[in-house]
mmCIF file of C-alpha atoms in Angstrom:
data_model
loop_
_atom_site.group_PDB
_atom_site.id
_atom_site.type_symbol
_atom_site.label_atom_id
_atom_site.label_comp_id
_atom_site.label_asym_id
_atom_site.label_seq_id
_atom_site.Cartn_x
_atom_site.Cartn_y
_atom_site.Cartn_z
ATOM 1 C CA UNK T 1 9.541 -25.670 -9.158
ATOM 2 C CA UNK T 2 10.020 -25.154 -5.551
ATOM 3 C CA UNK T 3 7.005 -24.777 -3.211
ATOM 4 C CA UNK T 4 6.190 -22.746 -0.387
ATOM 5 C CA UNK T 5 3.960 -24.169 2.354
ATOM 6 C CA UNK T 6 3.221 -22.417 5.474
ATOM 7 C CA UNK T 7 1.846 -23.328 8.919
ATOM 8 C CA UNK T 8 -1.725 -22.581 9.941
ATOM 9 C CA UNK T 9 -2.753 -20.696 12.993
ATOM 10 C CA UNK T 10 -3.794 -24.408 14.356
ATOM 11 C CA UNK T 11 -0.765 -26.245 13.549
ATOM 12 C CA UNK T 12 1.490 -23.043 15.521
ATOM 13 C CA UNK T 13 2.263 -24.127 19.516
ATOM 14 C CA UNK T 14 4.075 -21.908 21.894
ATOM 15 C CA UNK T 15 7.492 -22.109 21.731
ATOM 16 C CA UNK T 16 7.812 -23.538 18.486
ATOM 17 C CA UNK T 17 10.646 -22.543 16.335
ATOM 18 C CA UNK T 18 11.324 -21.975 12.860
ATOM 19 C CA UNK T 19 14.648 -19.969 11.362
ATOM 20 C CA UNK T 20 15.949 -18.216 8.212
ATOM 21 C CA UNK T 21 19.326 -17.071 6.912
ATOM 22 C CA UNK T 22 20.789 -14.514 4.435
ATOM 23 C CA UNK T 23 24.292 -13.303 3.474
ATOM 24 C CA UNK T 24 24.250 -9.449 3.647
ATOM 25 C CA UNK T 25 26.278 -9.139 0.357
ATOM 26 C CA UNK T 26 27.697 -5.705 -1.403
ATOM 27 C CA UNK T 27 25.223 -6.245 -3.877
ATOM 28 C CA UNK T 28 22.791 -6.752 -1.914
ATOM 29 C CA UNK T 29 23.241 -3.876 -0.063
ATOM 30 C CA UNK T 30 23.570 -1.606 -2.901
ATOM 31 C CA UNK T 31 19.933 -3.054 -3.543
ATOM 32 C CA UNK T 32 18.913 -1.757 -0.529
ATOM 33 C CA UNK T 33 19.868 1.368 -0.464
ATOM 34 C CA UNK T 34 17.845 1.884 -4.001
ATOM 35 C CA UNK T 35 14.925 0.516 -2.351
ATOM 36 C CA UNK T 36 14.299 2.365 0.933
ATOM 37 C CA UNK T 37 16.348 5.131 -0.610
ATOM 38 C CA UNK T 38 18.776 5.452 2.144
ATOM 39 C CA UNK T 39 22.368 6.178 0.478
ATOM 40 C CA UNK T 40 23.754 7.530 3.553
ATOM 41 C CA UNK T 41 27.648 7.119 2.911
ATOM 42 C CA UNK T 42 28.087 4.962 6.298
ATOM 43 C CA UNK T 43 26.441 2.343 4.230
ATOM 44 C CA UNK T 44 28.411 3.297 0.508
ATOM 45 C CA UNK T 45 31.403 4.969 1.056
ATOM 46 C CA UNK T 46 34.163 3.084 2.701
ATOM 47 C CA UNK T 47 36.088 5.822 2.914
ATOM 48 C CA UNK T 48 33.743 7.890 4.802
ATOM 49 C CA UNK T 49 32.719 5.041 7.120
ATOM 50 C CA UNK T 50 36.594 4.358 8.492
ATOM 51 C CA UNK T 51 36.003 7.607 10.122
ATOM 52 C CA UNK T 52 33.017 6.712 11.879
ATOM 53 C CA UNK T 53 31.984 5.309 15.216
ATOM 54 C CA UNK T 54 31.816 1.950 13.385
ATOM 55 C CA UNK T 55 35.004 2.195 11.701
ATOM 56 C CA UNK T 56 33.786 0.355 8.598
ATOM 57 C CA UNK T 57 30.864 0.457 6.180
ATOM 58 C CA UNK T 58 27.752 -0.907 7.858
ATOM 59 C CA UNK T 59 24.388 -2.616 6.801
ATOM 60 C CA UNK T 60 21.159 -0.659 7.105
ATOM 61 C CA UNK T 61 19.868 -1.704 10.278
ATOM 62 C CA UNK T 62 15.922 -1.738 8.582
ATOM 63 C CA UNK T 63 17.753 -4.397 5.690
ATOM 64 C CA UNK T 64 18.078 -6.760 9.265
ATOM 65 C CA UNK T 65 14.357 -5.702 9.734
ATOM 66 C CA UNK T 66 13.713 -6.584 6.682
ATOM 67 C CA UNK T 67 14.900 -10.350 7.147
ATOM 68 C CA UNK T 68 13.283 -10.841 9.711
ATOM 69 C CA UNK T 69 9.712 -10.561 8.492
ATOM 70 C CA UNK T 70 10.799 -12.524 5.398
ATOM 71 C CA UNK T 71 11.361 -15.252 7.503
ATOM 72 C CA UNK T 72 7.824 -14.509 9.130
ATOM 73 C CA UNK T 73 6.482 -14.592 5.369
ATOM 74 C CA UNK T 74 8.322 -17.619 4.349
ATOM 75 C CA UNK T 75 8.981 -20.230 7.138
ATOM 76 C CA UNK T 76 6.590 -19.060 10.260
ATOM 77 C CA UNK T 77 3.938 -18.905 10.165
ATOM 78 C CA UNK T 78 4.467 -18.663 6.271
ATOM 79 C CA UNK T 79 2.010 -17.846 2.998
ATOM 80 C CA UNK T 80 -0.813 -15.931 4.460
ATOM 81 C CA UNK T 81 0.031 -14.569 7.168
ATOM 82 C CA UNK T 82 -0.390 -10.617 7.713
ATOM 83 C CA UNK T 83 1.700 -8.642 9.444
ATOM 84 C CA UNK T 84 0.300 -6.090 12.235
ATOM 85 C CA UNK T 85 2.931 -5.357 14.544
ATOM 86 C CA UNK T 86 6.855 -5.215 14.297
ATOM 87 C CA UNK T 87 9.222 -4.070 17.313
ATOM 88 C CA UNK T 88 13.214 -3.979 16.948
ATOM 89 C CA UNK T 89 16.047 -3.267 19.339
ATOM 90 C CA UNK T 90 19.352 -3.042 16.790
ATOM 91 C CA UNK T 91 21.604 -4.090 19.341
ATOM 92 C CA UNK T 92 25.086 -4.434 17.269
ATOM 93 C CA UNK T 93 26.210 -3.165 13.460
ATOM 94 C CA UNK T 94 25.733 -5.890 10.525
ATOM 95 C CA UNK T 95 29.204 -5.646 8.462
ATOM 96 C CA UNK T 96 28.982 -6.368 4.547
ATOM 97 C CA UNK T 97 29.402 -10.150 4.206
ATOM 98 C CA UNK T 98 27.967 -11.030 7.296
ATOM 99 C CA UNK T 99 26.078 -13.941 7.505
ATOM 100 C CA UNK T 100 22.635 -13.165 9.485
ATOM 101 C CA UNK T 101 20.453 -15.497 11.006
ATOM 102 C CA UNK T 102 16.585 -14.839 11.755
ATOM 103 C CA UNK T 103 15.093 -16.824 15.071
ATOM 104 C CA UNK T 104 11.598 -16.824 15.461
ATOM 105 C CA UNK T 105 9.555 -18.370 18.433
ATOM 106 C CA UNK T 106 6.160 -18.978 19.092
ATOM 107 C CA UNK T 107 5.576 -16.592 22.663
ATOM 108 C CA UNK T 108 1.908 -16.294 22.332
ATOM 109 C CA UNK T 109 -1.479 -17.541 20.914
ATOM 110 C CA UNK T 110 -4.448 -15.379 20.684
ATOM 111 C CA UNK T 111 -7.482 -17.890 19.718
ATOM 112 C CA UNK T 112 -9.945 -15.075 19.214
ATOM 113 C CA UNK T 113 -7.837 -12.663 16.375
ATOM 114 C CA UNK T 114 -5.675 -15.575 15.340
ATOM 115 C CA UNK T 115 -2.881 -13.797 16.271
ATOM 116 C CA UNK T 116 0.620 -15.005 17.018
ATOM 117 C CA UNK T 117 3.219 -13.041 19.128
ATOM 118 C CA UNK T 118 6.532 -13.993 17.544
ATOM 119 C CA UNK T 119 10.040 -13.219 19.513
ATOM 120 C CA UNK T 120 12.536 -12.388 16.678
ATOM 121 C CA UNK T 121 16.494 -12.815 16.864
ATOM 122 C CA UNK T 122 18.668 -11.756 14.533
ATOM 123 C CA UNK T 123 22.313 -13.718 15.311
ATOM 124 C CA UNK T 124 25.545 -12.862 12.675
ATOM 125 C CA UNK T 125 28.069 -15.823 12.289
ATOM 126 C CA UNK T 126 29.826 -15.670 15.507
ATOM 127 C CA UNK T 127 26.404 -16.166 17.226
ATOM 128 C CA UNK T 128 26.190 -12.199 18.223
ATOM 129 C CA UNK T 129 22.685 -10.490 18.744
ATOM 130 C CA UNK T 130 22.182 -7.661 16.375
ATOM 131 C CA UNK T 131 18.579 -7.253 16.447
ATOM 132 C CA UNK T 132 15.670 -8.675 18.737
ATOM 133 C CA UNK T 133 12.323 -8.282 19.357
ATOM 134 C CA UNK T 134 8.606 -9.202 18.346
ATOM 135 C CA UNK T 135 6.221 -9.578 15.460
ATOM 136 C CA UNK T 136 2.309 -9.590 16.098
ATOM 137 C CA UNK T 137 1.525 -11.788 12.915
ATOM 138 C CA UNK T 138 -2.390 -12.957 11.815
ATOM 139 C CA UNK T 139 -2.305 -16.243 11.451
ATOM 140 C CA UNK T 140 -3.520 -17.984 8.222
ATOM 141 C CA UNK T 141 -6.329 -20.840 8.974
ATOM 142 C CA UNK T 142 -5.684 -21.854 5.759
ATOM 143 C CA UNK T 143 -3.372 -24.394 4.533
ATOM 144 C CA UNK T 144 -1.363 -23.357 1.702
ATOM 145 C CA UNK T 145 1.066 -25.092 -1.071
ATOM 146 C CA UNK T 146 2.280 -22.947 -3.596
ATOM 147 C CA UNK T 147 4.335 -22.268 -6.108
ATOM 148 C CA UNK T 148 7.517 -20.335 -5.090
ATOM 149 C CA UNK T 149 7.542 -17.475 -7.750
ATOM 150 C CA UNK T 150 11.042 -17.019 -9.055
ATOM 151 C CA UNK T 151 12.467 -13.890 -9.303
ATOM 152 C CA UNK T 152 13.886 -12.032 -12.595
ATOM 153 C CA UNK T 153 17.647 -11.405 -12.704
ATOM 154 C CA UNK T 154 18.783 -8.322 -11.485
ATOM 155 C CA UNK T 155 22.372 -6.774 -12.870
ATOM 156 C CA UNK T 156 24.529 -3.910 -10.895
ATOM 157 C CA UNK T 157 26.543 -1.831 -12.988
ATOM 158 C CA UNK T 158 30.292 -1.998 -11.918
ATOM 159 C CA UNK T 159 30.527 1.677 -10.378
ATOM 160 C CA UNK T 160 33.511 3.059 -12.015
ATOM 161 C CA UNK Q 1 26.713 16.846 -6.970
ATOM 162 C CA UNK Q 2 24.264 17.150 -4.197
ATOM 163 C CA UNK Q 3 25.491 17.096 -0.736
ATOM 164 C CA UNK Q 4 23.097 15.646 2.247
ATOM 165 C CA UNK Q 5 23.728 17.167 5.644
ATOM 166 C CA UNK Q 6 22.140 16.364 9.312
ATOM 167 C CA UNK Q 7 20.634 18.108 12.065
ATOM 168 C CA UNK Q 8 22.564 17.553 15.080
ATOM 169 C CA UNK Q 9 21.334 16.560 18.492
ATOM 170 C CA UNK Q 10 21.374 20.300 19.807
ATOM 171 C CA UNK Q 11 20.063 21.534 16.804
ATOM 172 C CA UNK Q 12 16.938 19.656 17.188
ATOM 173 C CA UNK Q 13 14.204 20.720 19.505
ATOM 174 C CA UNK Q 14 10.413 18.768 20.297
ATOM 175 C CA UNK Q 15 7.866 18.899 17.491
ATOM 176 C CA UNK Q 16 10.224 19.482 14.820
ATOM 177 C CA UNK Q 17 9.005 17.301 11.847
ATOM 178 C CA UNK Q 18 10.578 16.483 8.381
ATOM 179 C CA UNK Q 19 9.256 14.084 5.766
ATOM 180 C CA UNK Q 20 10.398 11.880 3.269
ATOM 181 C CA UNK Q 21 8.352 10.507 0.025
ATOM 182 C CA UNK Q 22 9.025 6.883 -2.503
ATOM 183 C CA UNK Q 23 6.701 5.397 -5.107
ATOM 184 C CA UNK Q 24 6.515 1.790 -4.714
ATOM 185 C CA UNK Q 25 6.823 0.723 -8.068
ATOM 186 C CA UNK Q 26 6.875 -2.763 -9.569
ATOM 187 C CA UNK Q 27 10.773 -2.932 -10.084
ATOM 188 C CA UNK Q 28 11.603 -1.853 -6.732
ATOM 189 C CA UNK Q 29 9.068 -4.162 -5.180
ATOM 190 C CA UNK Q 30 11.292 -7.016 -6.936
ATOM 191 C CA UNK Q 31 14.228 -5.922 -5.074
ATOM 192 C CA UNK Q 32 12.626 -5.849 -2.322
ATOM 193 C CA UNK Q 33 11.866 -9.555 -2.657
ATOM 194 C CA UNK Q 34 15.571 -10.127 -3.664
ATOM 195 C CA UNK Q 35 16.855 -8.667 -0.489
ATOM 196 C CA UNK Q 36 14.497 -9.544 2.354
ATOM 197 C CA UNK Q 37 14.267 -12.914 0.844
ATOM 198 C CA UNK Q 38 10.561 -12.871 1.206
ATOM 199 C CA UNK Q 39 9.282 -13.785 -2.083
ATOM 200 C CA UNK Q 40 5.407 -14.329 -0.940
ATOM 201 C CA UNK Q 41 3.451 -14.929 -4.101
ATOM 202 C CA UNK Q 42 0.753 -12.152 -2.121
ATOM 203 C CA UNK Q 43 3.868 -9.844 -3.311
ATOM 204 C CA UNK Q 44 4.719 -11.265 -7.020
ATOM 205 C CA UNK Q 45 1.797 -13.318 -8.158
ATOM 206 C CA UNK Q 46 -1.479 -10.971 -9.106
ATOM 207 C CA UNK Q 47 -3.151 -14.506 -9.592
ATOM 208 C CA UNK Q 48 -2.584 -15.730 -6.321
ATOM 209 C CA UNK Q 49 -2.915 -12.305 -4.500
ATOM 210 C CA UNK Q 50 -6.591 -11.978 -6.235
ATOM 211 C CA UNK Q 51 -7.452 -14.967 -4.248
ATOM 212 C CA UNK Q 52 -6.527 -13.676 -0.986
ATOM 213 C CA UNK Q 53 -7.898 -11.348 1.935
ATOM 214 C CA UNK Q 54 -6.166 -8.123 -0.026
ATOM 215 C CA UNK Q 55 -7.747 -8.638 -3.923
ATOM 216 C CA UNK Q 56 -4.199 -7.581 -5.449
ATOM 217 C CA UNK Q 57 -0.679 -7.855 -4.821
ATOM 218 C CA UNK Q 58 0.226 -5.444 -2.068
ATOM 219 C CA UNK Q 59 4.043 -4.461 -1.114
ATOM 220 C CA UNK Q 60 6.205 -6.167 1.688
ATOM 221 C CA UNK Q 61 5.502 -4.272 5.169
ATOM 222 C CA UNK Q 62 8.425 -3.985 5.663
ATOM 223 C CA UNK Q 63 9.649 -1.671 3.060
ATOM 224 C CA UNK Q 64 7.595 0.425 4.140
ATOM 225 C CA UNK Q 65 9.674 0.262 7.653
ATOM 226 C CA UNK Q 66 12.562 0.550 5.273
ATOM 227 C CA UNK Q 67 11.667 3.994 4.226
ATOM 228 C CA UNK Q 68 11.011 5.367 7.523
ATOM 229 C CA UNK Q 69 14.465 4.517 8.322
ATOM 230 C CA UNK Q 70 15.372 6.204 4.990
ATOM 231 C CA UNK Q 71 13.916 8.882 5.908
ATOM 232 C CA UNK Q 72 15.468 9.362 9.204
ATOM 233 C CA UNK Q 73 18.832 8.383 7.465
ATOM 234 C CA UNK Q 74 18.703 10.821 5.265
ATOM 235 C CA UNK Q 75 16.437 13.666 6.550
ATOM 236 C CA UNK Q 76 16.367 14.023 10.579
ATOM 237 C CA UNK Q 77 18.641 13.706 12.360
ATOM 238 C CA UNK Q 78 20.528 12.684 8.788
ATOM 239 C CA UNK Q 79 24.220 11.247 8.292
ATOM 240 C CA UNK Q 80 25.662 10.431 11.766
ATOM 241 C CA UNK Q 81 22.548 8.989 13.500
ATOM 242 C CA UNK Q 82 22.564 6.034 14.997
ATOM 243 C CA UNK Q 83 19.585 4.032 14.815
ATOM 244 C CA UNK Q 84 18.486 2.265 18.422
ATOM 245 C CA UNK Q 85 15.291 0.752 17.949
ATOM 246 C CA UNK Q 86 11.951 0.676 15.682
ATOM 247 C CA UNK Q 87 8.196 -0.319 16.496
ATOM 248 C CA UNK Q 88 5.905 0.069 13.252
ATOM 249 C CA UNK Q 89 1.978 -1.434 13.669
ATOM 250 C CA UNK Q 90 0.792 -1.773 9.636
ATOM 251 C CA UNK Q 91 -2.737 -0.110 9.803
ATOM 252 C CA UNK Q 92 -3.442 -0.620 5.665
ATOM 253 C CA UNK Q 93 -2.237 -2.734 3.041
ATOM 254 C CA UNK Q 94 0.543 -0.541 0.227
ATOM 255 C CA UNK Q 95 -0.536 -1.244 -3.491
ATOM 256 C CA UNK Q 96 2.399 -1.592 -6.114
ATOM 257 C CA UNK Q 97 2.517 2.231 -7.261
ATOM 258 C CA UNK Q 98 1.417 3.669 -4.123
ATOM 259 C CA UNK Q 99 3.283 6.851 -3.011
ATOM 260 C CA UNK Q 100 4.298 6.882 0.599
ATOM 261 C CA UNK Q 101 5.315 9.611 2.706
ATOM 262 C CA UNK Q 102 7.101 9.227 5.601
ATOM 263 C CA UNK Q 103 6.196 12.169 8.132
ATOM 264 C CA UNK Q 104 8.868 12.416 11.211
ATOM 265 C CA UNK Q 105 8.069 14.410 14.263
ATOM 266 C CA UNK Q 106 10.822 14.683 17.478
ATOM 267 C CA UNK Q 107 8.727 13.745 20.582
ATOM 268 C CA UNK Q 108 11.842 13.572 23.211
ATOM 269 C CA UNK Q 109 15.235 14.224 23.684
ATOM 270 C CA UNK Q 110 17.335 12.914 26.377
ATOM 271 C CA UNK Q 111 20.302 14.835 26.746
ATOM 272 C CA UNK Q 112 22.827 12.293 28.837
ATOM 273 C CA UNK Q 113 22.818 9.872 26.089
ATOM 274 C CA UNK Q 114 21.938 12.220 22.417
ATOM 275 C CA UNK Q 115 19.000 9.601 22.056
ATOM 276 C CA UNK Q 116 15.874 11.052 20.401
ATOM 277 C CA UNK Q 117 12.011 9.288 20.352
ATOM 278 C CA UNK Q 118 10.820 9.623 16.889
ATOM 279 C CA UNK Q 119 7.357 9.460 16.215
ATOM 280 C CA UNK Q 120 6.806 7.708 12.491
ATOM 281 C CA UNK Q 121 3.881 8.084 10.283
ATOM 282 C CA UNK Q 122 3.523 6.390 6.600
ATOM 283 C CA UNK Q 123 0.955 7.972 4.690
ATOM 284 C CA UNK Q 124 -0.197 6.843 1.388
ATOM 285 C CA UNK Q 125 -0.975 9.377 -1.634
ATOM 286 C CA UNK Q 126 -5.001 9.438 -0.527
ATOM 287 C CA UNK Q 127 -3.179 10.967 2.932
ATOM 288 C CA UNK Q 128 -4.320 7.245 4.970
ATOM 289 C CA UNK Q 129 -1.909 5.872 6.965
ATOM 290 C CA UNK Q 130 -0.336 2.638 6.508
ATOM 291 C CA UNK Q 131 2.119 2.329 9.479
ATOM 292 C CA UNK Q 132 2.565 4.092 12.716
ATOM 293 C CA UNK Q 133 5.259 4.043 15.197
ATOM 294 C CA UNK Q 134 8.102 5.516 17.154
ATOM 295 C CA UNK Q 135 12.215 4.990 16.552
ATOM 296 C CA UNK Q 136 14.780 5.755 18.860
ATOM 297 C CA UNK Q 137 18.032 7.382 17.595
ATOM 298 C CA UNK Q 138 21.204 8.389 19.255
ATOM 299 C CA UNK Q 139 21.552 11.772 17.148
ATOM 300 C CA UNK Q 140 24.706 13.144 15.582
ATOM 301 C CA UNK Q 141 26.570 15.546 17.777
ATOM 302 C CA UNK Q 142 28.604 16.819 14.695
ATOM 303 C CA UNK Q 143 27.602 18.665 11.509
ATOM 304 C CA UNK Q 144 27.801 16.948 8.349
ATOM 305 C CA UNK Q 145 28.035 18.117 5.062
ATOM 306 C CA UNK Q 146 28.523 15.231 2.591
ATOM 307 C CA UNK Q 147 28.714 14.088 -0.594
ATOM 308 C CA UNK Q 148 25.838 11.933 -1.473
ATOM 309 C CA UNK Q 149 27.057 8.545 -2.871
ATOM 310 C CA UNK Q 150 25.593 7.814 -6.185
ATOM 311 C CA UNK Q 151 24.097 4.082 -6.643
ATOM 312 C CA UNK Q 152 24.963 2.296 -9.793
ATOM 313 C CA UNK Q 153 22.618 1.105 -12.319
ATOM 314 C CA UNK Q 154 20.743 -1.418 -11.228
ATOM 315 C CA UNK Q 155 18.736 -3.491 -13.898
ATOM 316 C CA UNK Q 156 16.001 -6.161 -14.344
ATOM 317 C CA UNK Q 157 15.654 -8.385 -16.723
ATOM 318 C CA UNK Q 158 12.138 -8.903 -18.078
ATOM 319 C CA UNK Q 159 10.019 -11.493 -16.728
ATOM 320 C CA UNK Q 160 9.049 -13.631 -19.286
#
């Protein structure tokens, strides 16, 4: 079994750098849409979409969001963290199939709260911006090793 | 089959509010984990989460920031917005099985670029609120009345 570790409050420096990537995949995004309930056709119907600003279907801007603080939860600062503050400028559209790339950095240290101010880039493949920002993240002080739970499989329906 | 429309940028004046409601149950929470990637054992492991600063597993934050942009999707402006930027500070931890409302209010228009300031308030069913924030959104300038896409099934195969 795989393990998740995570790095302590202590261990963080300004400026460090940690990163996280995910493919934004149909299925996927017909995940998403069940989950924050947001079936607005841009996102489902490609039909629709090709007579849209964007031309094509696009990915939920929050599902980029959403990326971002799992790579807060998982690589940095990791298992234990808690999340306080989260501020997002969705600066171009995430296409289905995109590949999307979360880069966080270390900007501040608050010794007193144990609080971490995080600037957050989201990049697609051809190194493009499409989201960026910061995360005000609690620190754990705690070191952590466990077990990364696995997750059951989930099946889609072919819509017909 | 039901139809989802929008409120255009001229149709929408200050303190207009509209609101938008999802149970966070256990199924959705693991798709959550499948498509932020963040599978934090605070999220799927009541073991581990009894251990830490919460006493039980509590959902991701950021579906929570999902459903406010559901709800602004969906509800106001609707179809045709296009979504700018989001700041969301998490005030209280969600519980699996939580209901949260997401209550919208219009706090600004600006008429040379359609953008509307948003302010966003998650409640939870006890009426205590777990996020708070504003979004920017370029509003739709042109009514919609759409179909709204149906998701397929989505299933989950027991854990065991």
């Amino acid at each position: 079994m795989t393990k998740l570790t995570n790095v302590t409050y202590d261990e963080l420096s300004i400026g460090q750098t940690a990163s996280f990537s995910k493919t934004f995949t149909e299925d996927l995004l017909v995940l998403f849409a069940e989950v924050s309930g947001d079936v607005n056709p841009v996102h489902l119907d490609a039909e629709f979409a090709a007579t849209t600003f964007f031309k094509e279907r696009i990915a939920h801007g929050a599902w980029t969001a959403s990326i971002v603080s799992g790579a807060i939860a998982l690589e940095m600062p990791g298992p234990g963290s808690i999340y306080l503050k989260q501020d997002l400028t969705f600066t171009r559209p995430v296409k289905v199939n995109d590949i999307i790339t979360v880069n966080l950095e270390i900007l501040e240290k608050t010794d007193k709260s144990k609080a971490v101010l995080i600037k957050c880039e989201a990049v697609n493949q051809d190194g493009k911006t499409v989201a960026v920002g910061t995360a005000k993240v609690k620190a754990p002080t705690e070191k952590l090793v466990l077990d990364r739970p696995s997750l059951p499989v989930i099946s889609i329906a072919s819509n017909s």
